[in-house]
Structure formats: C-alpha cells, structure tokens
mmCIF file of C-alpha atoms and ligand atoms in Angstrom:
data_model
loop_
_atom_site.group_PDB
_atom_site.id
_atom_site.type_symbol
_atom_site.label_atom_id
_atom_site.label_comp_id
_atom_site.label_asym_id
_atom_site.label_seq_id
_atom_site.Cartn_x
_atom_site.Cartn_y
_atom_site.Cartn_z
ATOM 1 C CA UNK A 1 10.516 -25.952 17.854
ATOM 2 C CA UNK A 2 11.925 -22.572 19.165
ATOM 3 C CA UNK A 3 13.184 -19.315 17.150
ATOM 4 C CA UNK A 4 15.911 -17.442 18.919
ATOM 5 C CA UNK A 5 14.673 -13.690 18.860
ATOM 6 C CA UNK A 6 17.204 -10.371 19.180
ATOM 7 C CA UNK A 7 18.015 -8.578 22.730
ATOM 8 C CA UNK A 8 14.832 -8.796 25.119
ATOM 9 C CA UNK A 9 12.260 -10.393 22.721
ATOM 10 C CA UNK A 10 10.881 -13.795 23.810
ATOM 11 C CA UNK A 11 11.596 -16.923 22.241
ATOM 12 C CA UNK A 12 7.926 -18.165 20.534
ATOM 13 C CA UNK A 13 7.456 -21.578 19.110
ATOM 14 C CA UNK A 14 6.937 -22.227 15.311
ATOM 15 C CA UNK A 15 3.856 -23.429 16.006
ATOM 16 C CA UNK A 16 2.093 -20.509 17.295
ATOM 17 C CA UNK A 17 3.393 -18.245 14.499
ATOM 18 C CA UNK A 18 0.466 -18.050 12.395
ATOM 19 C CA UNK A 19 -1.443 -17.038 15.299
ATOM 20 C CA UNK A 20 1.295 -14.147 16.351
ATOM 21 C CA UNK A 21 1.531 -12.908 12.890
ATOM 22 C CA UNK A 22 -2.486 -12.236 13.014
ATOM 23 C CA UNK A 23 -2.214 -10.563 16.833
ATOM 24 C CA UNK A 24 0.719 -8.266 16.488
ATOM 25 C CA UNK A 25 0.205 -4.937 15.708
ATOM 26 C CA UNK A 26 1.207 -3.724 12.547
ATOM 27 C CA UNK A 27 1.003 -0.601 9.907
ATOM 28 C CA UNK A 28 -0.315 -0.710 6.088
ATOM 29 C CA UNK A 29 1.740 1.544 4.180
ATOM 30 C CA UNK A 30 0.507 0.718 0.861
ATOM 31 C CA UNK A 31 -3.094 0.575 0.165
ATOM 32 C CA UNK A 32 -4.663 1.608 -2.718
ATOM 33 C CA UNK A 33 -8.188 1.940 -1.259
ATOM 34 C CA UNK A 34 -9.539 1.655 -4.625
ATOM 35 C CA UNK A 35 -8.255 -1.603 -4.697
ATOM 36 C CA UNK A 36 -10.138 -2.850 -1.635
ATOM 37 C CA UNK A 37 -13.163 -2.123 -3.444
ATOM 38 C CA UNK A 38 -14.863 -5.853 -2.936
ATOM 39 C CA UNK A 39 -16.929 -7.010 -6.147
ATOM 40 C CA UNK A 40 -20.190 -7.519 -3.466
ATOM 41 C CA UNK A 41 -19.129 -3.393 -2.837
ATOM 42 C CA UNK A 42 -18.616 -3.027 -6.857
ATOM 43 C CA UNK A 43 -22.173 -4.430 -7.736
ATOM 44 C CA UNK A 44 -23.663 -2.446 -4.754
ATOM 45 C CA UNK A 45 -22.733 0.701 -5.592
ATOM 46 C CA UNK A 46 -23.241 0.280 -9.875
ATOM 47 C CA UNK A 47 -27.176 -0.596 -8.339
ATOM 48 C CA UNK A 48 -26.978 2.265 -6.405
ATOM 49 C CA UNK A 49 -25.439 4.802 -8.600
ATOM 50 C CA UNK A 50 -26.946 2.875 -11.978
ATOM 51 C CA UNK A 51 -23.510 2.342 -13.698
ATOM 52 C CA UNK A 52 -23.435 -0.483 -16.005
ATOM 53 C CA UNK A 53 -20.588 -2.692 -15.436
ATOM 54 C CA UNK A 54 -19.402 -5.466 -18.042
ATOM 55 C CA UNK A 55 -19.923 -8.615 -15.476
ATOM 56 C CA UNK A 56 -23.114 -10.180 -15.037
ATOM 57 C CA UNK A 57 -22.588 -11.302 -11.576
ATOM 58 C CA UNK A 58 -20.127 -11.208 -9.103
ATOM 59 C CA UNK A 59 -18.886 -14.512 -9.689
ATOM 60 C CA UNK A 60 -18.529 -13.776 -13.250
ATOM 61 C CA UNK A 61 -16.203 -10.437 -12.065
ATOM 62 C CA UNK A 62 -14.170 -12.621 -9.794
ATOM 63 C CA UNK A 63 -13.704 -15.405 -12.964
ATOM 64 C CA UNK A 64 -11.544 -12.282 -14.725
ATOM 65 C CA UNK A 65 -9.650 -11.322 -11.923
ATOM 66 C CA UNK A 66 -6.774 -13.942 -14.014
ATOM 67 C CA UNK A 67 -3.549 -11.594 -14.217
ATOM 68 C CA UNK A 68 -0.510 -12.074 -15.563
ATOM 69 C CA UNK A 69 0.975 -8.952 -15.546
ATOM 70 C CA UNK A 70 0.549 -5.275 -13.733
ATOM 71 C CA UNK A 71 -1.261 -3.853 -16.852
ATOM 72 C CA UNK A 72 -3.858 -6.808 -16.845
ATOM 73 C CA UNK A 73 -5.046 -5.922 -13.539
ATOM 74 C CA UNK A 74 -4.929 -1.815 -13.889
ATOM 75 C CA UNK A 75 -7.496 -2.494 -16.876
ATOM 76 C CA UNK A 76 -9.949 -4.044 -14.564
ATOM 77 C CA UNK A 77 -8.941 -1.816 -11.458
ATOM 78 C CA UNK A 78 -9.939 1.314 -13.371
ATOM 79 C CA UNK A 79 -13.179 -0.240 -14.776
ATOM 80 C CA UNK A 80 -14.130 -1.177 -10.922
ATOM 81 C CA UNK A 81 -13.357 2.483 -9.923
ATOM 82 C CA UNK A 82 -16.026 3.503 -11.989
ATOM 83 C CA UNK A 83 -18.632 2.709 -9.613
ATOM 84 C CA UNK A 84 -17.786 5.555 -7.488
ATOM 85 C CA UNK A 85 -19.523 8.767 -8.050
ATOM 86 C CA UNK A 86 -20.902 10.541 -4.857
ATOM 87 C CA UNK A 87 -19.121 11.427 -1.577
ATOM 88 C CA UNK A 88 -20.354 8.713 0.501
ATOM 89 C CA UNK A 89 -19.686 5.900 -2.060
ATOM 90 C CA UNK A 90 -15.948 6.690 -0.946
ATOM 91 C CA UNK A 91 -16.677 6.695 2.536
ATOM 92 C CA UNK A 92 -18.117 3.680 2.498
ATOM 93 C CA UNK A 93 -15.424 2.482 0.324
ATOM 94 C CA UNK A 94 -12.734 3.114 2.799
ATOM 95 C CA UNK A 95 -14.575 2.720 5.958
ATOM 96 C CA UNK A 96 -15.269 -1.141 4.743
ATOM 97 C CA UNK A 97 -10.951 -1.217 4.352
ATOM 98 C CA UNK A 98 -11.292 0.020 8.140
ATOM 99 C CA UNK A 99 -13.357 -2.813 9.807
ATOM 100 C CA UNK A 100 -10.969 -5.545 7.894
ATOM 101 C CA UNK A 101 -7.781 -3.204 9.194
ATOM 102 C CA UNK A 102 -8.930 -3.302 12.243
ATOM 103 C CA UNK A 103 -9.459 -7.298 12.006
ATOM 104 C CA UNK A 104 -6.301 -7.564 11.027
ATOM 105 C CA UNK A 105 -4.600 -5.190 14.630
ATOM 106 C CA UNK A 106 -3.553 -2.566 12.210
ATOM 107 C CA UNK A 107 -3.237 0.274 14.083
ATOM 108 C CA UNK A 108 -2.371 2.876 11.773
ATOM 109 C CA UNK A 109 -2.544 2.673 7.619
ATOM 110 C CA UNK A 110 -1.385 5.179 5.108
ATOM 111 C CA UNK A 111 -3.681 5.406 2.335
ATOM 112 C CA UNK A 112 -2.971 5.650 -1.575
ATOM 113 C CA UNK A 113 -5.830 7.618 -3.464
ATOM 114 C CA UNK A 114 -6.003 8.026 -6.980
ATOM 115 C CA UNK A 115 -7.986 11.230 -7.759
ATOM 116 C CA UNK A 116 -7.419 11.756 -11.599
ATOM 117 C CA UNK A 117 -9.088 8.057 -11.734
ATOM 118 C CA UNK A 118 -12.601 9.737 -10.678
ATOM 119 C CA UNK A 119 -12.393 13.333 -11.881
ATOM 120 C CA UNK A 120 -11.546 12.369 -15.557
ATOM 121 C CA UNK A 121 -15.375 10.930 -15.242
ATOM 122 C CA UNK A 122 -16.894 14.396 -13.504
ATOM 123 C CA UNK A 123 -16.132 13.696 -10.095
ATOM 124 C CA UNK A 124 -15.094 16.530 -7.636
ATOM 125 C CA UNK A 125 -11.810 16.286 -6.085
ATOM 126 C CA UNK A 126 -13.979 17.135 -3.222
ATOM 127 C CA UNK A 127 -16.520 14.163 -3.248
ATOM 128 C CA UNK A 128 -13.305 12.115 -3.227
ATOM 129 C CA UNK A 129 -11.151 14.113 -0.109
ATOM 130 C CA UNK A 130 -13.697 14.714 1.452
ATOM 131 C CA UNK A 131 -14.929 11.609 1.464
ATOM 132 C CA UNK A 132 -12.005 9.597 2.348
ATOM 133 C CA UNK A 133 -11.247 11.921 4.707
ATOM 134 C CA UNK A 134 -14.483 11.164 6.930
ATOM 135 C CA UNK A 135 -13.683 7.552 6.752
ATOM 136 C CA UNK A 136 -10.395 8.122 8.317
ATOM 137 C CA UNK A 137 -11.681 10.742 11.031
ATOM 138 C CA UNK A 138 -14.395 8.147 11.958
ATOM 139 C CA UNK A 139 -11.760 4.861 12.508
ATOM 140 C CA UNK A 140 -9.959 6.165 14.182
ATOM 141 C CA UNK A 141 -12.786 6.934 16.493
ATOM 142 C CA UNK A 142 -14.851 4.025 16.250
ATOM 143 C CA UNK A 143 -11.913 1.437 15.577
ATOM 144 C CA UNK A 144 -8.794 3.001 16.532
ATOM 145 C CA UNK A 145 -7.232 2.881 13.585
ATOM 146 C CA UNK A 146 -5.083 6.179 12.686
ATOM 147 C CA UNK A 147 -4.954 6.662 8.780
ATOM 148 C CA UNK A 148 -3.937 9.376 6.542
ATOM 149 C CA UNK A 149 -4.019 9.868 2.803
ATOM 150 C CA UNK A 150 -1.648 9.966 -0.048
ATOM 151 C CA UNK A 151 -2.359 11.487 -3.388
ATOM 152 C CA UNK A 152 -0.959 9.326 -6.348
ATOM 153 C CA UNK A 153 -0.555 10.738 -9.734
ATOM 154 C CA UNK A 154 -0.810 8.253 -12.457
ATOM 155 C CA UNK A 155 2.323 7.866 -14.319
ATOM 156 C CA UNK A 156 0.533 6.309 -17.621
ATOM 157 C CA UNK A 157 -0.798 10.618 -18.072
ATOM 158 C CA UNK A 158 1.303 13.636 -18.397
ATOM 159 C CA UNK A 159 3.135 15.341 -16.185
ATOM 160 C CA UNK A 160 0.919 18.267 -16.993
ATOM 161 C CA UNK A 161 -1.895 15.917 -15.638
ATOM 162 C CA UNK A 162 -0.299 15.567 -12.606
ATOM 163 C CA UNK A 163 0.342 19.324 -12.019
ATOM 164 C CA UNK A 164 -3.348 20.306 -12.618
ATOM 165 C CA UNK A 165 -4.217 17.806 -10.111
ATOM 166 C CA UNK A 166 -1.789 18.488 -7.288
ATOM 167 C CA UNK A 167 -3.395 22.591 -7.855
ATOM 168 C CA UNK A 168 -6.986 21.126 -7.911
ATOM 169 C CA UNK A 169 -6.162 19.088 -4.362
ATOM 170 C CA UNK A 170 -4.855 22.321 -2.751
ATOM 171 C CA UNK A 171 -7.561 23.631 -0.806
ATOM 172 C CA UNK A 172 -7.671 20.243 0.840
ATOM 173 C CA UNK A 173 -4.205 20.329 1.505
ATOM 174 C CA UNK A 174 -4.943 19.467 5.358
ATOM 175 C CA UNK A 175 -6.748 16.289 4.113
ATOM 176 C CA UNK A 176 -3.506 14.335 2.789
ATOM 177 C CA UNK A 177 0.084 14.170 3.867
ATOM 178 C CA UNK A 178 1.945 13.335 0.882
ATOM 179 C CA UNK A 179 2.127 12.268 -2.374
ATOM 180 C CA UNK A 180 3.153 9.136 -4.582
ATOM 181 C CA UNK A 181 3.698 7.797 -8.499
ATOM 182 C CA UNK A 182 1.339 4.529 -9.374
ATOM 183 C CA UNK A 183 -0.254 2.710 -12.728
ATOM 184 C CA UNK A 184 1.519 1.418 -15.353
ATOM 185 C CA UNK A 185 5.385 1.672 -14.690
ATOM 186 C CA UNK A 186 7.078 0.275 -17.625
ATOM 187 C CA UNK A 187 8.038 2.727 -20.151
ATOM 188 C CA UNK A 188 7.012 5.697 -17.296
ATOM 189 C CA UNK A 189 10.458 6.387 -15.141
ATOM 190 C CA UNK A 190 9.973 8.160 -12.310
ATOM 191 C CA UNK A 191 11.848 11.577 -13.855
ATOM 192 C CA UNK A 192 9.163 12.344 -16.114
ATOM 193 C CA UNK A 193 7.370 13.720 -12.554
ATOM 194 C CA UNK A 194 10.165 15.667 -11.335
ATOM 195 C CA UNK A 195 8.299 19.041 -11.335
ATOM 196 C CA UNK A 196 5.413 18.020 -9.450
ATOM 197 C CA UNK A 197 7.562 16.030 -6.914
ATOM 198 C CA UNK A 198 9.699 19.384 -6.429
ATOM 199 C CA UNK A 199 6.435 21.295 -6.244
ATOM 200 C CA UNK A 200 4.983 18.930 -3.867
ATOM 201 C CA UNK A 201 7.999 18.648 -1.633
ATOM 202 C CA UNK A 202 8.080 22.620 -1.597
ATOM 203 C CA UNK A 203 4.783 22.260 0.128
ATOM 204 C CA UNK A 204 5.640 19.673 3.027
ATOM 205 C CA UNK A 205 4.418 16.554 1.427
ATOM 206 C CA UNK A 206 6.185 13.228 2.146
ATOM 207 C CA UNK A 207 6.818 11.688 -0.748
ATOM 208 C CA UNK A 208 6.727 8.067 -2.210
ATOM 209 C CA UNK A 209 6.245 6.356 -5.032
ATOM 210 C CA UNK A 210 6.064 3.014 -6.897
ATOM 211 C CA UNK A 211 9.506 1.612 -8.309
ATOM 212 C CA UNK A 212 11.022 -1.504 -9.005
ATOM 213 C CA UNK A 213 7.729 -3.231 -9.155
ATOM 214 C CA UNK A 214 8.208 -4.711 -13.012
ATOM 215 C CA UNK A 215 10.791 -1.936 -13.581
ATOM 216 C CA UNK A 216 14.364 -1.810 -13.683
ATOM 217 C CA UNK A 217 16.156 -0.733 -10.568
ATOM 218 C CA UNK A 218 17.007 2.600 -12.545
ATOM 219 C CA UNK A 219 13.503 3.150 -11.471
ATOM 220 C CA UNK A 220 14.387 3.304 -8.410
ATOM 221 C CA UNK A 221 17.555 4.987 -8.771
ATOM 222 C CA UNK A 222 15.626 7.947 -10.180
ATOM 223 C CA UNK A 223 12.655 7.815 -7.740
ATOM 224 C CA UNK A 224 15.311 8.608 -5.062
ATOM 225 C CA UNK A 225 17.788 10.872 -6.494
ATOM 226 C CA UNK A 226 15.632 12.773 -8.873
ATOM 227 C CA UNK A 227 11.959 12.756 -7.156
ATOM 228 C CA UNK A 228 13.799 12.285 -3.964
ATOM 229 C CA UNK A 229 10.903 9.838 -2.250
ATOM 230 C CA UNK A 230 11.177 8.781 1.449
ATOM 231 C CA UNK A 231 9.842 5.222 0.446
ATOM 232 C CA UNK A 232 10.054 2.954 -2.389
ATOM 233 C CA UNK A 233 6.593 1.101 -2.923
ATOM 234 C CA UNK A 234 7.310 -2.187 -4.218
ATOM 235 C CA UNK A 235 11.084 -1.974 -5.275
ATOM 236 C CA UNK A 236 11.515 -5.795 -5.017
ATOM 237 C CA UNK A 237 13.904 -5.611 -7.935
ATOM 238 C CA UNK A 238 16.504 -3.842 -6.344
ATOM 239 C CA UNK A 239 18.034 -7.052 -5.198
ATOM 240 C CA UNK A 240 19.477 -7.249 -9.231
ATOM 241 C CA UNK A 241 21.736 -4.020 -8.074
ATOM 242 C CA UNK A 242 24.055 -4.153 -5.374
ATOM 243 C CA UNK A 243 25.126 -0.744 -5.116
ATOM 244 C CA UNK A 244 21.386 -0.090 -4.736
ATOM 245 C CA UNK A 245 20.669 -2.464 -1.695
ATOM 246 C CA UNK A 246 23.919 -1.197 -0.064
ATOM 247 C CA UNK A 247 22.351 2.646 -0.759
ATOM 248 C CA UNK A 248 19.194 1.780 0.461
ATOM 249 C CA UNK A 249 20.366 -0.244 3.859
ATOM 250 C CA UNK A 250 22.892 2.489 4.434
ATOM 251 C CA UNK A 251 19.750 5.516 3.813
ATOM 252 C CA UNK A 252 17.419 3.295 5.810
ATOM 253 C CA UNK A 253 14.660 3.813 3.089
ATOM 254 C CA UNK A 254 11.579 1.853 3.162
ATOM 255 C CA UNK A 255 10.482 -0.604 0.824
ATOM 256 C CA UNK A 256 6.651 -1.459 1.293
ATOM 257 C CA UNK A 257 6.295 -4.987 -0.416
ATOM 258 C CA UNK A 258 3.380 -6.794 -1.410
ATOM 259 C CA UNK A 259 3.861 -10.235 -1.537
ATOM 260 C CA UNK A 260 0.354 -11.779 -2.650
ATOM 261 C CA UNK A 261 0.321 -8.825 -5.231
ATOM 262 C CA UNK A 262 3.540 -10.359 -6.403
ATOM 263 C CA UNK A 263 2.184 -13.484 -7.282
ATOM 264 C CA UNK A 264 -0.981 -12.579 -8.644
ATOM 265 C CA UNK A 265 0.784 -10.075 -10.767
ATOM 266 C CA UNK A 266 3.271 -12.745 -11.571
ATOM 267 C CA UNK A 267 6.168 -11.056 -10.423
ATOM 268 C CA UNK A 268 7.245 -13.920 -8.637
ATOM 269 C CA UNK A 269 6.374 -17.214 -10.333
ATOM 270 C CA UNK A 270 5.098 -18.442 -6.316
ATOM 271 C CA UNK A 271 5.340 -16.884 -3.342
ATOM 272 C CA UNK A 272 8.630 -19.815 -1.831
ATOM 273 C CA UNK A 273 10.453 -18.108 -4.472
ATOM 274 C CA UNK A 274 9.223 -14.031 -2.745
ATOM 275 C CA UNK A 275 13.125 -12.257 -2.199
ATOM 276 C CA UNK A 276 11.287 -10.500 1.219
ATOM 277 C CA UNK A 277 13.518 -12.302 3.671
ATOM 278 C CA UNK A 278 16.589 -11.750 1.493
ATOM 279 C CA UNK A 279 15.721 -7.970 1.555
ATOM 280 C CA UNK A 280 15.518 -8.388 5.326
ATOM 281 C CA UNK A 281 18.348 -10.455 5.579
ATOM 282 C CA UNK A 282 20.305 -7.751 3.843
ATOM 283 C CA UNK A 283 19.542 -4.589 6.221
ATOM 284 C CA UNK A 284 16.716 -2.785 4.388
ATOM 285 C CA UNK A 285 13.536 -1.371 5.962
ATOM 286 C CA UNK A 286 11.349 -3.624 4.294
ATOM 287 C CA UNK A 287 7.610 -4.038 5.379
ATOM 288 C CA UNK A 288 4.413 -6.297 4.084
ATOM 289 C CA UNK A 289 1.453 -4.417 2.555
ATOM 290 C CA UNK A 290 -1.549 -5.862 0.999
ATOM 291 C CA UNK A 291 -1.791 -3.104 -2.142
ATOM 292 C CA UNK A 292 -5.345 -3.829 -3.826
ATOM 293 C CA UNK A 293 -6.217 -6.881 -1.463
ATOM 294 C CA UNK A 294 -9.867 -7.279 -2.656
ATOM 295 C CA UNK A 295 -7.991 -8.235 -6.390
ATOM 296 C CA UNK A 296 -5.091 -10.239 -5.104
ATOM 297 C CA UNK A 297 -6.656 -12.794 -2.488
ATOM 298 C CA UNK A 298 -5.981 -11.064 0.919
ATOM 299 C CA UNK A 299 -5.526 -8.375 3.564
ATOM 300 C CA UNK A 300 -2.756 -7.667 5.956
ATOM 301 C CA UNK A 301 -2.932 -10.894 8.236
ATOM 302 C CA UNK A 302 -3.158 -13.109 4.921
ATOM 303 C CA UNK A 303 -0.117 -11.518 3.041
ATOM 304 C CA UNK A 304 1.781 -12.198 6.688
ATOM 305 C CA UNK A 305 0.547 -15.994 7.018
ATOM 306 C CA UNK A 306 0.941 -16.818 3.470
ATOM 307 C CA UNK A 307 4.487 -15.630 2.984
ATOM 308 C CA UNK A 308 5.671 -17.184 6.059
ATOM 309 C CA UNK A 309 3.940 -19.973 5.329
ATOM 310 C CA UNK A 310 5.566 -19.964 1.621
ATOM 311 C CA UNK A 311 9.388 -18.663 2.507
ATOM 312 C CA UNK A 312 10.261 -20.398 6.381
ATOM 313 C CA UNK A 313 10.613 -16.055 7.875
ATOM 314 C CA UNK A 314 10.476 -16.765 11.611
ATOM 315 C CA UNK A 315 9.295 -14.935 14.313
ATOM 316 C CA UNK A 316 12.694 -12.818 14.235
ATOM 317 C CA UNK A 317 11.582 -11.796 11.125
ATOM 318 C CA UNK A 318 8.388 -10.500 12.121
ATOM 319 C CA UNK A 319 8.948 -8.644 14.677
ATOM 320 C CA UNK A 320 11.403 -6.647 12.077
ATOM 321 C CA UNK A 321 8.657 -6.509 9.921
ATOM 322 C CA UNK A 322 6.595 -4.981 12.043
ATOM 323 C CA UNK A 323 8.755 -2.494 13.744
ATOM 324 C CA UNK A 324 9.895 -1.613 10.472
ATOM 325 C CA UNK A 325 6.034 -1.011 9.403
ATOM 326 C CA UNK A 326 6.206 2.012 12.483
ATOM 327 C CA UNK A 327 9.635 2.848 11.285
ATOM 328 C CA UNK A 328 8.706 3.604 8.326
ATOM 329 C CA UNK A 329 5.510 5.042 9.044
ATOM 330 C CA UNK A 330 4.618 9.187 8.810
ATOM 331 C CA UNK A 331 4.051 9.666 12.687
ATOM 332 C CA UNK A 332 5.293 10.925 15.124
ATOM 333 C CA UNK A 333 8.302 9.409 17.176
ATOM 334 C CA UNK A 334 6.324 9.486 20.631
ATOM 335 C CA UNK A 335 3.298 7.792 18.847
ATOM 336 C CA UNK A 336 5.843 4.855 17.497
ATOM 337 C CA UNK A 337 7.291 3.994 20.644
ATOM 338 C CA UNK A 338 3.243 3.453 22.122
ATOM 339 C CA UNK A 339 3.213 0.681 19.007
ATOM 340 C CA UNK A 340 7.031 -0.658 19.585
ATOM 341 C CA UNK A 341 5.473 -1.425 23.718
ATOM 342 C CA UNK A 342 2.222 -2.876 22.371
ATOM 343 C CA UNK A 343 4.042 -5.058 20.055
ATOM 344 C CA UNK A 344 6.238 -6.169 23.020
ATOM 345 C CA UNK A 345 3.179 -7.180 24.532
ATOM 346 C CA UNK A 346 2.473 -8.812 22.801
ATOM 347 C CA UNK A 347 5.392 -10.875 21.656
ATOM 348 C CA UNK A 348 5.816 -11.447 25.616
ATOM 349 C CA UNK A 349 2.414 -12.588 26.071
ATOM 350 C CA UNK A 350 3.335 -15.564 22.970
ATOM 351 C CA UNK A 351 6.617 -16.124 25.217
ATOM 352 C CA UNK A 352 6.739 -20.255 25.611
HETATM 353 N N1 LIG B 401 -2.336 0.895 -8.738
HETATM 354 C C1 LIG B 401 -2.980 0.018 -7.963
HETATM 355 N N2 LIG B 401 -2.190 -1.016 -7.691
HETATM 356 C C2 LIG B 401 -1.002 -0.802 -8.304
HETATM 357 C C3 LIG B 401 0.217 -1.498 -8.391
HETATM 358 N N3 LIG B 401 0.407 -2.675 -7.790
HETATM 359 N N4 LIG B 401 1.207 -0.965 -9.126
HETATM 360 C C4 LIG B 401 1.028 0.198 -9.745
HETATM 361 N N5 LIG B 401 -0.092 0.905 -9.689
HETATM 362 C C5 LIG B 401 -1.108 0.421 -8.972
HETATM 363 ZN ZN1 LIG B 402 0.675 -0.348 -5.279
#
C-alpha cells in the first residue's frame, strides 16, 4: 500500500513507515530534562551524592510510576529531582538525553529546565546553567545535536517566586533563550504570570508555556493574549473551542504535543483515541514531543511509532510533523532550510 504525499515528496509504502518515522530528522521542543532522568540515573546519583530516596530498588521506583493524573506524576517527578545536587550531576543528566536524541536523528532540541525545583533545596542557579549548558555545548560537538535552554517557572508558587528567579538567572542570560509556565495547571491560569512574562519578553526571551494540557482552553486563551507565548506546550484541548483552533491555524502558533504523556497521564483514555491528526487535519502547527520520556515509556522515535501505530497518520502526516518541528523551532531561517533538504533526503531515499 502507497500514501499519496503533497507537491515533490515521494510516495513511501505503509510498510516502511515505522522505519521512516525513526530516520527522519526531527526537533524536540518539549523536554523537560528533568524528566529524562532514568531511575538506573536516579539511584546512581542518590549513591553518589548520598540522598535517600523512598524506593528500594529500581524496580520498586518503576512499580509507582502508575499515574492517573498530571499531579500524580509531578509528586514523583519532584522527588526524582532531588538527586541532583552538584554541577556535573546535570551534565550528565542532560548529556544522557543527548546520546538517546541523537538515536532518535534529532537534530536540534529545545530544552525545559526547572530551576526553582533545585534551588529551593540549596542549589546554585549556577550548578544548574552552567551545567546544562556544557551538556548542550558538548552535543552539539560530539553528536550534532543543537540544543538550547528554556527556563520554566512553576505555576503551583507565586508569581513573586517566579520574579526572584528570572533576577537570580540573569547573569546567565546568554545560557537560555526563553522562558515557559509548567507544574500543576489546574487552578494556576496562565495570567497569574503576566509580570514576569512582560519582564521576560522586555529582555528578548521567546516565550512558551504549558496550556490546555488538563486545563480549559481559557488557558490557552490567556497564555496567548495575556502572556503573549509563541508556542502552546500541550494545548490538546483546544479542539473543545473553535474560535480557538481557527485563531491558532490563522496565527500559525505551535502546539508541541506529547502523545505517550497523554496516555500515561490519562488525558486520553488510549492513544487510537489521541486528537493529533485532527489538530493536523485542521491547519495548526502541531509537532510530537516526548515531555518526561524516562516516566512515560519513550523518547522521540517511540512517541512517533506508537501514535501512528495507534491513530492510522500516514507518511503525509509526518513529513508535516516534522517540518512543523523546524517551523516551530527558535533558529534561524537559513539553519531550517539545511533540516527541510535533509528531511527530503531522506523521504526520497524511502521513495518506492
Ligand atoms: N513538568 C514536567 N512535565 C510536565 C507536564 N507534562 N505538565 C506540566 N508540568 C510538567
Ligand atoms: Zn511538559
């Protein structure tokens, strides 16, 4: 069986799908690298660092990792973060991220941090930036992955919280490129941040954040016209608002879905039933992310297969995924067109 493709892309057979999904190249533009924090890495560095963790073993950490909602899995998230303390248990954090990236033919990922996280235990902002940092310096040396960072407050603290920390990040203001909203999102709409998104926008960042994850699609409404964010992480439930799809086809604004955090979250009740290819279908710049893949079962390449495994996308569908992924992406428009030719590649190399 053959998929009919737009303008010059090849035709490619169902069959090899799976296998183009994995090989084309793609962007991650929502990772929160303290959710690729594997439980091997988790027990490693609580040895290392001699922080007591709850779970005897690692397979008695992976028996709780049972959510049913967002909350349920930020409770365990945070107690993982605790692990990291010194400089290099970042880097190694993010550099492990890098060699599954890389696995996976991403070839550039934005990266969510969450600094209040670490330095409400004692942690220098700096052990975290610079630490991070490094990682991304070094892949895209060694693996030729690009990456950059983005500073999320948590919504569950004050907006007072969030203003300390955007002051506290400033002398590493070189280190991250923008700035987004994550944790708990129900009861925390996105206008109680206003001042710290106007603040951060005042100082060049790009701005994002989570919407629309468990939250109503005024969420969403308010992450764009009050914070005034570039993307929408998540955002999944703006197919319940009509006016809202049509704005955000017509603006051309990113969503950056998750499907496998979806399910494990329970957002979806399986992934056949994931609205991706109806937010496709309808226009928007939507992409696939993996968001905390060492809690929810997968990296890049397994949130592609699954879904399209799950749903019936086609090839059509990923190349819009992925183009959308550069799209979407904070780079330059030169650097985008190198990835729009690679992908052709390779799309023309899976021709039949
Ligand atoms: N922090 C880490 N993962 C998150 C998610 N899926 N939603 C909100 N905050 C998060
Ligand atoms: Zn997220």
């Amino acid at each position: 069986m053959t998929t009919t493709l737009p303008g010059n892309v090849p035709t490619v057979s169902l069959e090899r799908l799976p296998d183009l999904l994995r090989a084309m190249p793609k962007a991650e533009l929502h990772i929160h690298i303290e959710g690729s924090l594997e439980p091997e890495l988790i027990f490693a560095l609580a040895q290392r660092n001699n922080v007591q963790i709850l779970y005897a073993s690692v397979e008695d950490l992976k028996r709780a990792y049972a959510f049913t909602n967002l909350q349920s899995f930020l409770d365990i998230y945070y107690a993982g973060a605790s692990v990291l303390l010194h400089e290099q248990d970042f880097y190694d954090m993010a550099q492990a991220y890098f060699v599954r990236a890389a696995a996976d033919n991403v070839v550039h990922a934005e990266l969510f941090f969450d600094p209040q996280t670490h330095t409400a235990r004692g942690v220098s902002m700096a052990a975290v930036i610079n630490g991070l940092h490094r990682a991304c310096e070094d892949a895209k040396a060694t693996l030729g992955v690009s990456a950059s960072l983005i500073l999320c407050f948590l919504r569950h603290l004050s907006e007072e919280d969030a203003l300390a920390t955007l002051a506290q990040a400033l002398p590493f203001r070189d280190k991250f490129i923008g700035v987004g909203l994550d944790s708990s999102e129900l009861g925390h709409s996105p206008e109680k941040f206003a001042r710290v998104f106007t603040q951060a926008r005042e100082l060049g960042l790009h701005l994002v954040a989570h919407a629309g994850e468990e939250g109503p699609p005024a969420y969403i409404w308010s992450a764009l016209d009050v914070l005034q964010v570039e993307r929408i992480d998540h955002g999944v439930q703006a197919v319940k608002d009509p006016d809202l799809m049509q704005r955000l086809a017509r603006d051309r604004i990113p969503l950056t879905v998750c499907p496998l955090s979806n399910l494990k979250l329970c957002v979806f009740p399986d992934l056949a039933q994931h609205n991706l290819g109806a937010l496709l279908d309808a226009g928007l710049v939507a992409t696939i992310n993996s968001d905390d893949p060492a809690y929810f079962g997968g990296y890049m390449n397994e949130n592609f297969t699954q879904t399209f495994a799950a749903t019936g996308l086609t090839a059509e569908h990923a190349y819009q995924l992925a183009t959308n992924s550069f799209e979407a992406s904070f780079v330059d428009a030169a650097v985008k067109q190198v990835w729009r030719d690679q992908l052709d590649a390779v799309f023309a190399s899976f021709a039949t």
